[in-house]
Amino acid sequence: MDKNYNSKDAGEALQQYMVDSMKTSTHHLANKTQDGWISKVTVMSIDRERTWRMVEMDKDNQLEEVVFKIQGILVKKDLPPVTEAPSKDNYAFLQQHIQIMGIGGETFKDTANSIMEAQLMFEQHFPDGAWEK
C-alpha cells in the first residue's frame, strides 16, 4: 500500500463485506466466536500422520472436513505455481503463504481469534516445536 491507498474506506468496505458474508455462510471464521465451535470439531490424520484435517460431524452423522472462509485485504503473497502432483516424500517442503489484514475491523479481529483457537487445537496433536518447522 502506498500514500494514495484509502485505508479508511477500504477498512469500512471490508467490514461491511465480512458482515454480509457472515449472514450467508456458517463456515465464516468470524461466526465461530459465537457458537462454541471448537468443542464440536476434532483434528485427525488421514494418511499415517502426514496430513491432518479438522473435521466435524455433518447432519447425516458422517465426518466432514471443516473448510473456513475469511476475507481480508491482501498485503503479501508467495504462491509458487504447482504444475504437477507433488511426490508424497516432498509434502513437508510444500509451502504457500499469504498475508491479509483487516485494517482494524472488529469482524476481522473475531476471525483472527478463531484462527488462533484452531491453531491451538492443532498444536495439541504435535510435539513441542513441531508446529514451527
PDB file of C-alpha atoms in Angstrom:
ATOM      1  CA  MET A   1       0.000   0.000   0.000  1.00  0.00           C
ATOM      2  CA  ASP A   2       1.140   3.485  -0.686  1.00  0.00           C
ATOM      3  CA  LYS A   3       0.142   7.009   0.349  1.00  0.00           C
ATOM      4  CA  ASN A   4      -2.682   7.029  -2.206  1.00  0.00           C
ATOM      5  CA  TYR A   5      -4.404   3.971  -0.715  1.00  0.00           C
ATOM      6  CA  ASN A   6      -7.542   4.950   1.171  1.00  0.00           C
ATOM      7  CA  SER A   7      -7.211   2.694   4.208  1.00  0.00           C
ATOM      8  CA  LYS A   8     -10.261   4.127   5.956  1.00  0.00           C
ATOM      9  CA  ASP A   9     -12.634   3.409   3.059  1.00  0.00           C
ATOM     10  CA  ALA A  10     -11.027   0.016   2.422  1.00  0.00           C
ATOM     11  CA  GLY A  11     -11.438  -0.942   6.085  1.00  0.00           C
ATOM     12  CA  GLU A  12     -15.088   0.120   6.118  1.00  0.00           C
ATOM     13  CA  ALA A  13     -15.797  -1.751   2.869  1.00  0.00           C
ATOM     14  CA  LEU A  14     -14.091  -4.886   4.199  1.00  0.00           C
ATOM     15  CA  GLN A  15     -16.044  -4.718   7.464  1.00  0.00           C
ATOM     16  CA  GLN A  16     -19.349  -4.451   5.583  1.00  0.00           C
ATOM     17  CA  TYR A  17     -18.390  -7.265   3.197  1.00  0.00           C
ATOM     18  CA  MET A  18     -17.482  -9.542   6.111  1.00  0.00           C
ATOM     19  CA  VAL A  19     -20.733  -8.793   7.953  1.00  0.00           C
ATOM     20  CA  ASP A  20     -22.732  -9.566   4.791  1.00  0.00           C
ATOM     21  CA  SER A  21     -20.741 -12.766   4.206  1.00  0.00           C
ATOM     22  CA  MET A  22     -21.360 -13.964   7.769  1.00  0.00           C
ATOM     23  CA  LYS A  23     -25.109 -13.882   7.131  1.00  0.00           C
ATOM     24  CA  THR A  24     -24.865 -16.416   4.304  1.00  0.00           C
ATOM     25  CA  SER A  25     -22.012 -18.668   5.439  1.00  0.00           C
ATOM     26  CA  THR A  26     -21.936 -20.877   8.511  1.00  0.00           C
ATOM     27  CA  HIS A  27     -18.254 -21.555   7.839  1.00  0.00           C
ATOM     28  CA  HIS A  28     -17.143 -17.940   8.125  1.00  0.00           C
ATOM     29  CA  LEU A  29     -14.498 -17.786  10.848  1.00  0.00           C
ATOM     30  CA  ALA A  30     -15.985 -14.686  12.451  1.00  0.00           C
ATOM     31  CA  ASN A  31     -19.177 -16.694  13.137  1.00  0.00           C
ATOM     32  CA  LYS A  32     -17.166 -19.230  15.089  1.00  0.00           C
ATOM     33  CA  THR A  33     -16.583 -16.933  18.059  1.00  0.00           C
ATOM     34  CA  GLN A  34     -20.256 -17.125  18.984  1.00  0.00           C
ATOM     35  CA  ASP A  35     -21.281 -20.770  18.878  1.00  0.00           C
ATOM     36  CA  GLY A  36     -18.688 -22.776  20.849  1.00  0.00           C
ATOM     37  CA  TRP A  37     -17.497 -24.295  17.579  1.00  0.00           C
ATOM     38  CA  ILE A  38     -14.182 -25.549  18.941  1.00  0.00           C
ATOM     39  CA  SER A  39     -15.930 -28.158  21.105  1.00  0.00           C
ATOM     40  CA  LYS A  40     -17.704 -29.571  18.026  1.00  0.00           C
ATOM     41  CA  VAL A  41     -14.609 -30.293  15.926  1.00  0.00           C
ATOM     42  CA  THR A  42     -11.625 -32.587  16.178  1.00  0.00           C
ATOM     43  CA  VAL A  43      -8.269 -32.930  14.454  1.00  0.00           C
ATOM     44  CA  MET A  44      -7.384 -36.206  12.778  1.00  0.00           C
ATOM     45  CA  SER A  45      -4.734 -37.662  10.499  1.00  0.00           C
ATOM     46  CA  ILE A  46      -5.837 -39.063   7.177  1.00  0.00           C
ATOM     47  CA  ASP A  47      -2.616 -40.700   5.994  1.00  0.00           C
ATOM     48  CA  ARG A  48      -0.488 -42.040   8.832  1.00  0.00           C
ATOM     49  CA  GLU A  49       0.165 -38.633  10.394  1.00  0.00           C
ATOM     50  CA  ARG A  50       1.425 -36.946   7.232  1.00  0.00           C
ATOM     51  CA  THR A  51      -1.675 -34.858   6.588  1.00  0.00           C
ATOM     52  CA  TRP A  52      -4.027 -33.540   9.232  1.00  0.00           C
ATOM     53  CA  ARG A  53      -7.589 -32.247   8.912  1.00  0.00           C
ATOM     54  CA  MET A  54     -10.045 -30.515  11.174  1.00  0.00           C
ATOM     55  CA  VAL A  55     -13.328 -32.417  10.950  1.00  0.00           C
ATOM     56  CA  GLU A  56     -16.853 -32.288  12.337  1.00  0.00           C
ATOM     57  CA  MET A  57     -19.936 -34.468  12.163  1.00  0.00           C
ATOM     58  CA  ASP A  58     -22.395 -33.412   9.476  1.00  0.00           C
ATOM     59  CA  LYS A  59     -26.172 -33.708   9.746  1.00  0.00           C
ATOM     60  CA  ASP A  60     -26.001 -37.332   8.489  1.00  0.00           C
ATOM     61  CA  ASN A  61     -23.538 -38.239  11.265  1.00  0.00           C
ATOM     62  CA  GLN A  62     -20.626 -38.511   8.800  1.00  0.00           C
ATOM     63  CA  LEU A  63     -17.201 -36.909   9.271  1.00  0.00           C
ATOM     64  CA  GLU A  64     -16.736 -33.853   7.107  1.00  0.00           C
ATOM     65  CA  GLU A  65     -13.644 -31.693   6.692  1.00  0.00           C
ATOM     66  CA  VAL A  66     -14.086 -28.191   8.058  1.00  0.00           C
ATOM     67  CA  VAL A  67     -13.495 -25.543   5.396  1.00  0.00           C
ATOM     68  CA  PHE A  68     -13.411 -21.934   6.521  1.00  0.00           C
ATOM     69  CA  LYS A  69     -13.920 -18.668   4.698  1.00  0.00           C
ATOM     70  CA  ILE A  70     -12.122 -15.462   5.588  1.00  0.00           C
ATOM     71  CA  GLN A  71     -11.998 -12.077   3.927  1.00  0.00           C
ATOM     72  CA  GLY A  72      -9.204  -9.573   4.224  1.00  0.00           C
ATOM     73  CA  ILE A  73      -7.071  -7.188   2.257  1.00  0.00           C
ATOM     74  CA  LEU A  74      -4.174  -8.945   0.553  1.00  0.00           C
ATOM     75  CA  VAL A  75      -0.879  -7.477   1.713  1.00  0.00           C
ATOM     76  CA  LYS A  76       1.677 -10.081   0.648  1.00  0.00           C
ATOM     77  CA  LYS A  77       1.690 -13.402  -1.187  1.00  0.00           C
ATOM     78  CA  ASP A  78       4.035 -16.257  -2.004  1.00  0.00           C
ATOM     79  CA  LEU A  79       2.080 -18.653  -4.183  1.00  0.00           C
ATOM     80  CA  PRO A  80       4.513 -20.548  -6.379  1.00  0.00           C
ATOM     81  CA  PRO A  81       2.936 -22.361  -9.310  1.00  0.00           C
ATOM     82  CA  VAL A  82       2.285 -26.071  -8.866  1.00  0.00           C
ATOM     83  CA  THR A  83       2.495 -27.669 -12.287  1.00  0.00           C
ATOM     84  CA  GLU A  84       2.373 -31.339 -11.320  1.00  0.00           C
ATOM     85  CA  ALA A  85       1.275 -33.535  -8.438  1.00  0.00           C
ATOM     86  CA  PRO A  86       3.993 -33.451  -5.770  1.00  0.00           C
ATOM     87  CA  SER A  87       5.695 -36.584  -4.545  1.00  0.00           C
ATOM     88  CA  LYS A  88       4.484 -37.720  -1.119  1.00  0.00           C
ATOM     89  CA  ASP A  89       8.108 -37.569   0.041  1.00  0.00           C
ATOM     90  CA  ASN A  90       8.142 -33.814  -0.609  1.00  0.00           C
ATOM     91  CA  TYR A  91       4.914 -32.866   1.210  1.00  0.00           C
ATOM     92  CA  ALA A  92       6.866 -31.375   4.103  1.00  0.00           C
ATOM     93  CA  PHE A  93       8.583 -28.927   1.754  1.00  0.00           C
ATOM     94  CA  LEU A  94       5.483 -27.527   0.062  1.00  0.00           C
ATOM     95  CA  GLN A  95       4.769 -24.015   1.260  1.00  0.00           C
ATOM     96  CA  GLN A  96       2.483 -21.249   0.187  1.00  0.00           C
ATOM     97  CA  HIS A  97       1.834 -18.087   2.152  1.00  0.00           C
ATOM     98  CA  ILE A  98      -0.463 -15.119   2.033  1.00  0.00           C
ATOM     99  CA  GLN A  99      -0.737 -12.213   4.432  1.00  0.00           C
ATOM    100  CA  ILE A 100      -4.025 -10.405   4.841  1.00  0.00           C
ATOM    101  CA  MET A 101      -5.119  -7.606   7.125  1.00  0.00           C
ATOM    102  CA  GLY A 102      -8.382  -6.223   8.364  1.00  0.00           C
ATOM    103  CA  ILE A 103      -7.437  -2.570   8.908  1.00  0.00           C
ATOM    104  CA  GLY A 104      -8.803  -2.557  12.451  1.00  0.00           C
ATOM    105  CA  GLY A 105     -12.227  -4.065  11.727  1.00  0.00           C
ATOM    106  CA  GLU A 106     -13.920  -5.835  14.644  1.00  0.00           C
ATOM    107  CA  THR A 107     -15.123  -8.721  12.482  1.00  0.00           C
ATOM    108  CA  PHE A 108     -11.574  -9.330  11.279  1.00  0.00           C
ATOM    109  CA  LYS A 109     -10.379  -9.369  14.906  1.00  0.00           C
ATOM    110  CA  ASP A 110     -13.027 -12.000  15.704  1.00  0.00           C
ATOM    111  CA  THR A 111     -11.772 -14.009  12.743  1.00  0.00           C
ATOM    112  CA  ALA A 112      -8.166 -13.763  13.953  1.00  0.00           C
ATOM    113  CA  ASN A 113      -9.258 -15.066  17.366  1.00  0.00           C
ATOM    114  CA  SER A 114     -10.931 -18.075  15.719  1.00  0.00           C
ATOM    115  CA  ILE A 115      -7.769 -18.784  13.738  1.00  0.00           C
ATOM    116  CA  MET A 116      -5.799 -18.776  16.993  1.00  0.00           C
ATOM    117  CA  GLU A 117      -8.276 -21.236  18.546  1.00  0.00           C
ATOM    118  CA  ALA A 118      -7.883 -23.558  15.545  1.00  0.00           C
ATOM    119  CA  GLN A 119      -4.078 -23.325  15.698  1.00  0.00           C
ATOM    120  CA  LEU A 120      -4.074 -24.139  19.407  1.00  0.00           C
ATOM    121  CA  MET A 121      -6.248 -27.168  18.737  1.00  0.00           C
ATOM    122  CA  PHE A 122      -3.833 -28.405  16.051  1.00  0.00           C
ATOM    123  CA  GLU A 123      -0.817 -27.778  18.295  1.00  0.00           C
ATOM    124  CA  GLN A 124      -2.170 -30.256  20.851  1.00  0.00           C
ATOM    125  CA  HIS A 125      -1.500 -33.066  18.345  1.00  0.00           C
ATOM    126  CA  PHE A 126       2.183 -32.295  17.770  1.00  0.00           C
ATOM    127  CA  PRO A 127       5.271 -32.409  19.990  1.00  0.00           C
ATOM    128  CA  ASP A 128       6.662 -29.092  21.237  1.00  0.00           C
ATOM    129  CA  GLY A 129       8.394 -27.182  18.447  1.00  0.00           C
ATOM    130  CA  ALA A 130       6.971 -29.275  15.602  1.00  0.00           C
ATOM    131  CA  TRP A 131       4.478 -26.549  14.663  1.00  0.00           C
ATOM    132  CA  GLU A 132       7.281 -24.088  13.861  1.00  0.00           C
ATOM    133  CA  LYS A 133       9.049 -26.435  11.434  1.00  0.00           C
TER     134      LYS A 133
END
